[in-house]
């Protein structure tokens, strides 16, 4: 199977339509027959668990720290009770192993030697994005938000075609460069299997997914749907809740402890209020309007993540309107970008800088607001 997989995939251009078809066919064969591709197990052959106990706990897994060669890795030990759950993990692992993007947590493979079943990925030194902003109050929110949007755009692209299905701050991890990366996509199918419902009831109410879920997932019939399956539109809704989470440092609907209360609010059209004092963090009128579009009740009126991403780039960096920002975002740009010596003023962006910033490659991702006087 591994030989067939390698020959088939290497002979086709990545993300070609034929590549995608072959990939899905091979994945289906592996899952149906319980075959673990050698590429997933061989990569973790030298795995050593370095922590004496779990570093973190979740509703369906616990995370240990380990070493793979010279690299620190996270070992996510999945709690499973049936073959169906194991098959789902295998499906997620095969899919995750295929992905390659700076804003997706790198996945190395599956290990069954240290634990019954675990997934091994890069160790993210700053943990989840919620913990990161609590420890770093002046963290660059615009950059983190754009990082998340870039990762989601990649998953939603026609070449990849993946629905995350469980977007929330706890599933966004921050690497050593303080950049946000998406993790745990697809694992929601394991969490909500009937045989694991008892796991859900044992976790904190603030750890559940209900607070980030679109209304049509809570009550499909109310919105003319037969099933409440995650979609690209529901991912966009969850993305808007993450934005609110980053600007406030709180869970959506934090004033309601019970999921039932949250669900009632969502289904009756309530959304989190605009937080006071978040303007210095980047929450301008334009950004707030984008958030409101992303959490619209009618899923068909929500923007695609690619459109939301472009709107956010313009709102964060290319508006001539003065918007204050945290001081730590400042840096000196080369004077070669201007005629004469630039004087950088913290916290505002003026039209005189607008053209200069537009001429700079977005790939630099400097993500800073400045004006030249």
PDB file of C-alpha atoms in Angstrom, residues 37-251:
ATOM      1  CA  UNK A  37       0.611   4.051   5.855  1.00  0.00           C
ATOM      2  CA  UNK A  38       4.261   3.463   6.650  1.00  0.00           C
ATOM      3  CA  UNK A  39       4.964   7.148   6.083  1.00  0.00           C
ATOM      4  CA  UNK A  40       2.861   7.969   9.146  1.00  0.00           C
ATOM      5  CA  UNK A  41       4.497   5.465  11.482  1.00  0.00           C
ATOM      6  CA  UNK A  42       8.093   5.539  10.214  1.00  0.00           C
ATOM      7  CA  UNK A  43       8.336   9.279  10.845  1.00  0.00           C
ATOM      8  CA  UNK A  44       7.727   8.756  14.574  1.00  0.00           C
ATOM      9  CA  UNK A  45       9.965   5.713  15.028  1.00  0.00           C
ATOM     10  CA  UNK A  46      12.456   7.595  17.210  1.00  0.00           C
ATOM     11  CA  UNK A  47       9.838   9.367  19.327  1.00  0.00           C
ATOM     12  CA  UNK A  48      10.685   9.830  23.009  1.00  0.00           C
ATOM     13  CA  UNK A  49       8.173  11.172  25.516  1.00  0.00           C
ATOM     14  CA  UNK A  50      10.035  13.732  27.619  1.00  0.00           C
ATOM     15  CA  UNK A  51       7.330  14.914  30.020  1.00  0.00           C
ATOM     16  CA  UNK A  52       6.408  12.978  33.148  1.00  0.00           C
ATOM     17  CA  UNK A  53       2.737  13.699  32.622  1.00  0.00           C
ATOM     18  CA  UNK A  54       0.318  15.451  30.258  1.00  0.00           C
ATOM     19  CA  UNK A  55       1.056  19.108  29.544  1.00  0.00           C
ATOM     20  CA  UNK A  56      -2.555  19.829  28.593  1.00  0.00           C
ATOM     21  CA  UNK A  57      -5.963  18.206  28.614  1.00  0.00           C
ATOM     22  CA  UNK A  58      -8.862  18.376  26.177  1.00  0.00           C
ATOM     23  CA  UNK A  59     -12.292  16.888  25.772  1.00  0.00           C
ATOM     24  CA  UNK A  60     -11.046  13.930  23.763  1.00  0.00           C
ATOM     25  CA  UNK A  61      -7.278  13.921  24.187  1.00  0.00           C
ATOM     26  CA  UNK A  62      -4.347  14.795  26.396  1.00  0.00           C
ATOM     27  CA  UNK A  63      -1.125  16.330  25.149  1.00  0.00           C
ATOM     28  CA  UNK A  64       2.321  15.148  26.228  1.00  0.00           C
ATOM     29  CA  UNK A  65       5.645  16.692  25.296  1.00  0.00           C
ATOM     30  CA  UNK A  66       8.207  14.631  23.440  1.00  0.00           C
ATOM     31  CA  UNK A  67      11.346  14.661  21.329  1.00  0.00           C
ATOM     32  CA  UNK A  68      11.680  13.502  17.770  1.00  0.00           C
ATOM     33  CA  UNK A  69      15.312  13.688  16.752  1.00  0.00           C
ATOM     34  CA  UNK A  70      16.417  17.187  17.722  1.00  0.00           C
ATOM     35  CA  UNK A  71      12.925  18.648  17.683  1.00  0.00           C
ATOM     36  CA  UNK A  72      10.360  19.140  20.432  1.00  0.00           C
ATOM     37  CA  UNK A  73       6.996  17.666  19.520  1.00  0.00           C
ATOM     38  CA  UNK A  74       3.520  17.475  20.956  1.00  0.00           C
ATOM     39  CA  UNK A  75       2.073  13.988  21.415  1.00  0.00           C
ATOM     40  CA  UNK A  76      -1.717  14.121  21.342  1.00  0.00           C
ATOM     41  CA  UNK A  77      -3.020  10.931  22.953  1.00  0.00           C
ATOM     42  CA  UNK A  78      -6.504  10.269  21.601  1.00  0.00           C
ATOM     43  CA  UNK A  79      -9.116   8.656  23.818  1.00  0.00           C
ATOM     44  CA  UNK A  80     -10.939   6.077  21.720  1.00  0.00           C
ATOM     45  CA  UNK A  81     -13.280   3.222  22.556  1.00  0.00           C
ATOM     46  CA  UNK A  82     -14.360   1.773  19.201  1.00  0.00           C
ATOM     47  CA  UNK A  83     -12.910   0.920  15.826  1.00  0.00           C
ATOM     48  CA  UNK A  84     -14.978   3.741  14.363  1.00  0.00           C
ATOM     49  CA  UNK A  85     -13.119   6.270  16.453  1.00  0.00           C
ATOM     50  CA  UNK A  86      -9.756   4.786  15.461  1.00  0.00           C
ATOM     51  CA  UNK A  87     -10.776   4.921  11.804  1.00  0.00           C
ATOM     52  CA  UNK A  88     -11.670   8.597  12.188  1.00  0.00           C
ATOM     53  CA  UNK A  89      -8.271   9.344  13.705  1.00  0.00           C
ATOM     54  CA  UNK A  90      -6.594   7.549  10.816  1.00  0.00           C
ATOM     55  CA  UNK A  91      -8.613   9.556   8.303  1.00  0.00           C
ATOM     56  CA  UNK A  92      -7.692  12.829   9.997  1.00  0.00           C
ATOM     57  CA  UNK A  93      -4.021  11.823  10.217  1.00  0.00           C
ATOM     58  CA  UNK A  94      -3.760  10.913   6.541  1.00  0.00           C
ATOM     59  CA  UNK A  95      -5.390  14.201   5.584  1.00  0.00           C
ATOM     60  CA  UNK A  96      -3.281  16.298   7.963  1.00  0.00           C
ATOM     61  CA  UNK A  97      -0.073  14.651   6.751  1.00  0.00           C
ATOM     62  CA  UNK A  98      -0.890  15.793   3.233  1.00  0.00           C
ATOM     63  CA  UNK A  99      -1.123  19.478   4.161  1.00  0.00           C
ATOM     64  CA  UNK A 100       1.733  21.940   3.905  1.00  0.00           C
ATOM     65  CA  UNK A 101       1.229  25.571   4.870  1.00  0.00           C
ATOM     66  CA  UNK A 102       2.947  28.010   7.214  1.00  0.00           C
ATOM     67  CA  UNK A 103      -0.292  28.614   9.101  1.00  0.00           C
ATOM     68  CA  UNK A 104      -1.067  24.926   9.691  1.00  0.00           C
ATOM     69  CA  UNK A 105       0.617  23.126  12.592  1.00  0.00           C
ATOM     70  CA  UNK A 106       3.097  20.635  11.016  1.00  0.00           C
ATOM     71  CA  UNK A 107       2.022  17.026  11.516  1.00  0.00           C
ATOM     72  CA  UNK A 108       4.599  14.228  11.565  1.00  0.00           C
ATOM     73  CA  UNK A 109       2.691  11.006  12.003  1.00  0.00           C
ATOM     74  CA  UNK A 110       1.016   8.486  14.290  1.00  0.00           C
ATOM     75  CA  UNK A 111       2.668   6.633  17.149  1.00  0.00           C
ATOM     76  CA  UNK A 112       1.337   3.406  18.670  1.00  0.00           C
ATOM     77  CA  UNK A 113       4.407   2.433  20.683  1.00  0.00           C
ATOM     78  CA  UNK A 114       4.318   4.954  23.537  1.00  0.00           C
ATOM     79  CA  UNK A 115       0.499   5.021  23.757  1.00  0.00           C
ATOM     80  CA  UNK A 116      -2.344   3.010  22.176  1.00  0.00           C
ATOM     81  CA  UNK A 117      -2.905   5.797  19.642  1.00  0.00           C
ATOM     82  CA  UNK A 118      -1.324   9.229  19.455  1.00  0.00           C
ATOM     83  CA  UNK A 119      -0.794  11.948  16.867  1.00  0.00           C
ATOM     84  CA  UNK A 120       2.587  13.659  16.750  1.00  0.00           C
ATOM     85  CA  UNK A 121       2.950  17.260  15.638  1.00  0.00           C
ATOM     86  CA  UNK A 122       5.270  20.216  16.138  1.00  0.00           C
ATOM     87  CA  UNK A 123       5.498  21.523  19.688  1.00  0.00           C
ATOM     88  CA  UNK A 124       4.082  25.060  19.759  1.00  0.00           C
ATOM     89  CA  UNK A 125       6.035  26.913  22.415  1.00  0.00           C
ATOM     90  CA  UNK A 126       3.432  29.560  23.246  1.00  0.00           C
ATOM     91  CA  UNK A 127       0.502  27.173  23.480  1.00  0.00           C
ATOM     92  CA  UNK A 128      -2.974  28.189  22.351  1.00  0.00           C
ATOM     93  CA  UNK A 129      -3.701  31.728  21.219  1.00  0.00           C
ATOM     94  CA  UNK A 130      -6.019  32.463  24.163  1.00  0.00           C
ATOM     95  CA  UNK A 131      -3.289  31.702  26.695  1.00  0.00           C
ATOM     96  CA  UNK A 132      -0.812  33.612  24.547  1.00  0.00           C
ATOM     97  CA  UNK A 133      -2.733  36.902  24.605  1.00  0.00           C
ATOM     98  CA  UNK A 134      -3.349  36.566  28.342  1.00  0.00           C
ATOM     99  CA  UNK A 135       0.385  36.220  28.915  1.00  0.00           C
ATOM    100  CA  UNK A 136       1.151  38.886  26.304  1.00  0.00           C
ATOM    101  CA  UNK A 137      -1.557  41.598  26.576  1.00  0.00           C
ATOM    102  CA  UNK A 138       0.018  43.694  23.824  1.00  0.00           C
ATOM    103  CA  UNK A 139       0.230  40.826  21.344  1.00  0.00           C
ATOM    104  CA  UNK A 140      -0.253  41.805  17.723  1.00  0.00           C
ATOM    105  CA  UNK A 141      -3.939  40.956  17.227  1.00  0.00           C
ATOM    106  CA  UNK A 142      -4.105  41.982  13.550  1.00  0.00           C
ATOM    107  CA  UNK A 143      -1.247  39.664  12.652  1.00  0.00           C
ATOM    108  CA  UNK A 144      -2.735  36.755  14.621  1.00  0.00           C
ATOM    109  CA  UNK A 145      -6.133  37.270  12.988  1.00  0.00           C
ATOM    110  CA  UNK A 146      -4.625  37.393   9.508  1.00  0.00           C
ATOM    111  CA  UNK A 147      -2.584  34.281  10.275  1.00  0.00           C
ATOM    112  CA  UNK A 148      -5.770  32.415  11.176  1.00  0.00           C
ATOM    113  CA  UNK A 149      -7.549  33.695   8.075  1.00  0.00           C
ATOM    114  CA  UNK A 150      -4.639  32.627   5.856  1.00  0.00           C
ATOM    115  CA  UNK A 151      -4.707  29.130   7.332  1.00  0.00           C
ATOM    116  CA  UNK A 152      -8.464  28.841   6.912  1.00  0.00           C
ATOM    117  CA  UNK A 153      -8.270  30.168   3.355  1.00  0.00           C
ATOM    118  CA  UNK A 154      -5.781  27.407   2.574  1.00  0.00           C
ATOM    119  CA  UNK A 155      -8.053  24.714   4.031  1.00  0.00           C
ATOM    120  CA  UNK A 156     -11.087  26.057   2.149  1.00  0.00           C
ATOM    121  CA  UNK A 157      -9.269  26.381  -1.178  1.00  0.00           C
ATOM    122  CA  UNK A 158     -10.541  24.262  -4.047  1.00  0.00           C
ATOM    123  CA  UNK A 159      -7.228  22.411  -4.125  1.00  0.00           C
ATOM    124  CA  UNK A 160      -7.528  21.278  -0.497  1.00  0.00           C
ATOM    125  CA  UNK A 161     -11.236  21.438   0.285  1.00  0.00           C
ATOM    126  CA  UNK A 162     -11.199  20.834   4.047  1.00  0.00           C
ATOM    127  CA  UNK A 163     -13.737  22.056   6.598  1.00  0.00           C
ATOM    128  CA  UNK A 164     -12.141  22.666   9.981  1.00  0.00           C
ATOM    129  CA  UNK A 165     -15.341  22.113  11.934  1.00  0.00           C
ATOM    130  CA  UNK A 166     -13.971  22.955  15.385  1.00  0.00           C
ATOM    131  CA  UNK A 167     -12.504  26.438  15.158  1.00  0.00           C
ATOM    132  CA  UNK A 168     -11.966  28.162  18.495  1.00  0.00           C
ATOM    133  CA  UNK A 169      -9.113  29.859  20.273  1.00  0.00           C
ATOM    134  CA  UNK A 170      -8.045  26.675  22.025  1.00  0.00           C
ATOM    135  CA  UNK A 171      -7.395  25.056  18.633  1.00  0.00           C
ATOM    136  CA  UNK A 172      -5.230  27.919  17.371  1.00  0.00           C
ATOM    137  CA  UNK A 173      -1.614  27.464  18.469  1.00  0.00           C
ATOM    138  CA  UNK A 174       1.232  29.994  18.494  1.00  0.00           C
ATOM    139  CA  UNK A 175       4.734  29.070  17.335  1.00  0.00           C
ATOM    140  CA  UNK A 176       8.155  30.329  18.366  1.00  0.00           C
ATOM    141  CA  UNK A 177       7.808  33.303  16.004  1.00  0.00           C
ATOM    142  CA  UNK A 178       4.531  34.352  17.674  1.00  0.00           C
ATOM    143  CA  UNK A 179       2.569  33.315  14.608  1.00  0.00           C
ATOM    144  CA  UNK A 180      -0.818  31.606  14.803  1.00  0.00           C
ATOM    145  CA  UNK A 181      -1.342  28.159  13.263  1.00  0.00           C
ATOM    146  CA  UNK A 182      -4.487  26.042  12.894  1.00  0.00           C
ATOM    147  CA  UNK A 183      -4.713  22.666  14.566  1.00  0.00           C
ATOM    148  CA  UNK A 184      -7.181  19.870  15.368  1.00  0.00           C
ATOM    149  CA  UNK A 185      -9.314  20.203  12.242  1.00  0.00           C
ATOM    150  CA  UNK A 186     -11.504  17.200  11.559  1.00  0.00           C
ATOM    151  CA  UNK A 187     -11.158  15.830  15.100  1.00  0.00           C
ATOM    152  CA  UNK A 188     -14.632  17.105  15.970  1.00  0.00           C
ATOM    153  CA  UNK A 189     -16.011  14.006  14.205  1.00  0.00           C
ATOM    154  CA  UNK A 190     -14.373  11.919  16.925  1.00  0.00           C
ATOM    155  CA  UNK A 191     -15.492  14.135  19.777  1.00  0.00           C
ATOM    156  CA  UNK A 192     -19.161  13.939  18.880  1.00  0.00           C
ATOM    157  CA  UNK A 193     -19.462  10.217  18.259  1.00  0.00           C
ATOM    158  CA  UNK A 194     -22.134   8.651  20.509  1.00  0.00           C
ATOM    159  CA  UNK A 195     -19.572   6.503  22.308  1.00  0.00           C
ATOM    160  CA  UNK A 196     -17.626   9.589  23.410  1.00  0.00           C
ATOM    161  CA  UNK A 197     -20.490  11.752  24.606  1.00  0.00           C
ATOM    162  CA  UNK A 198     -19.509  11.041  28.217  1.00  0.00           C
ATOM    163  CA  UNK A 199     -16.217  12.776  27.535  1.00  0.00           C
ATOM    164  CA  UNK A 200     -17.991  15.959  26.480  1.00  0.00           C
ATOM    165  CA  UNK A 201     -20.036  16.124  29.673  1.00  0.00           C
ATOM    166  CA  UNK A 202     -16.912  15.889  31.800  1.00  0.00           C
ATOM    167  CA  UNK A 203     -15.199  18.976  30.412  1.00  0.00           C
ATOM    168  CA  UNK A 204     -15.645  22.576  31.483  1.00  0.00           C
ATOM    169  CA  UNK A 205     -18.607  24.344  29.950  1.00  0.00           C
ATOM    170  CA  UNK A 206     -16.194  26.963  28.661  1.00  0.00           C
ATOM    171  CA  UNK A 207     -14.225  24.275  26.795  1.00  0.00           C
ATOM    172  CA  UNK A 208     -17.103  23.073  24.631  1.00  0.00           C
ATOM    173  CA  UNK A 209     -17.573  24.167  21.039  1.00  0.00           C
ATOM    174  CA  UNK A 210     -21.108  25.583  21.354  1.00  0.00           C
ATOM    175  CA  UNK A 211     -19.893  29.161  21.796  1.00  0.00           C
ATOM    176  CA  UNK A 212     -18.232  29.180  18.377  1.00  0.00           C
ATOM    177  CA  UNK A 213     -20.896  27.204  16.515  1.00  0.00           C
ATOM    178  CA  UNK A 214     -23.073  28.816  13.850  1.00  0.00           C
ATOM    179  CA  UNK A 215     -26.841  28.861  14.504  1.00  0.00           C
ATOM    180  CA  UNK A 216     -27.583  26.346  11.737  1.00  0.00           C
ATOM    181  CA  UNK A 217     -25.413  23.794  13.529  1.00  0.00           C
ATOM    182  CA  UNK A 218     -27.409  24.205  16.735  1.00  0.00           C
ATOM    183  CA  UNK A 219     -30.793  23.769  15.045  1.00  0.00           C
ATOM    184  CA  UNK A 220     -30.556  22.616  11.402  1.00  0.00           C
ATOM    185  CA  UNK A 221     -34.323  22.332  10.937  1.00  0.00           C
ATOM    186  CA  UNK A 222     -34.849  25.987  11.818  1.00  0.00           C
ATOM    187  CA  UNK A 223     -32.666  26.862   8.838  1.00  0.00           C
ATOM    188  CA  UNK A 224     -34.070  24.335   6.397  1.00  0.00           C
ATOM    189  CA  UNK A 225     -31.289  21.796   6.778  1.00  0.00           C
ATOM    190  CA  UNK A 226     -31.481  18.066   7.378  1.00  0.00           C
ATOM    191  CA  UNK A 227     -28.103  17.687   9.079  1.00  0.00           C
ATOM    192  CA  UNK A 228     -26.027  20.043  11.183  1.00  0.00           C
ATOM    193  CA  UNK A 229     -22.728  19.251   9.519  1.00  0.00           C
ATOM    194  CA  UNK A 230     -19.930  21.850   9.593  1.00  0.00           C
ATOM    195  CA  UNK A 231     -19.496  23.865   6.398  1.00  0.00           C
ATOM    196  CA  UNK A 232     -17.215  26.574   5.090  1.00  0.00           C
ATOM    197  CA  UNK A 233     -19.896  29.052   6.143  1.00  0.00           C
ATOM    198  CA  UNK A 234     -19.942  27.740   9.714  1.00  0.00           C
ATOM    199  CA  UNK A 235     -16.136  27.959   9.776  1.00  0.00           C
ATOM    200  CA  UNK A 236     -16.401  31.644   8.825  1.00  0.00           C
ATOM    201  CA  UNK A 237     -18.895  32.177  11.650  1.00  0.00           C
ATOM    202  CA  UNK A 238     -16.491  30.532  14.102  1.00  0.00           C
ATOM    203  CA  UNK A 239     -13.677  32.716  12.755  1.00  0.00           C
ATOM    204  CA  UNK A 240     -15.632  35.840  13.705  1.00  0.00           C
ATOM    205  CA  UNK A 241     -16.047  34.480  17.234  1.00  0.00           C
ATOM    206  CA  UNK A 242     -12.297  33.915  17.437  1.00  0.00           C
ATOM    207  CA  UNK A 243     -11.736  37.527  16.401  1.00  0.00           C
ATOM    208  CA  UNK A 244     -13.997  38.636  19.256  1.00  0.00           C
ATOM    209  CA  UNK A 245     -12.093  36.282  21.550  1.00  0.00           C
ATOM    210  CA  UNK A 246      -8.762  37.855  20.592  1.00  0.00           C
ATOM    211  CA  UNK A 247      -9.950  41.433  21.009  1.00  0.00           C
ATOM    212  CA  UNK A 248     -11.472  40.757  24.435  1.00  0.00           C
ATOM    213  CA  UNK A 249      -9.430  37.919  25.914  1.00  0.00           C
ATOM    214  CA  UNK A 250     -12.719  36.266  26.864  1.00  0.00           C
ATOM    215  CA  UNK A 251     -14.809  33.377  25.598  1.00  0.00           C
TER     216      UNK A 251
END
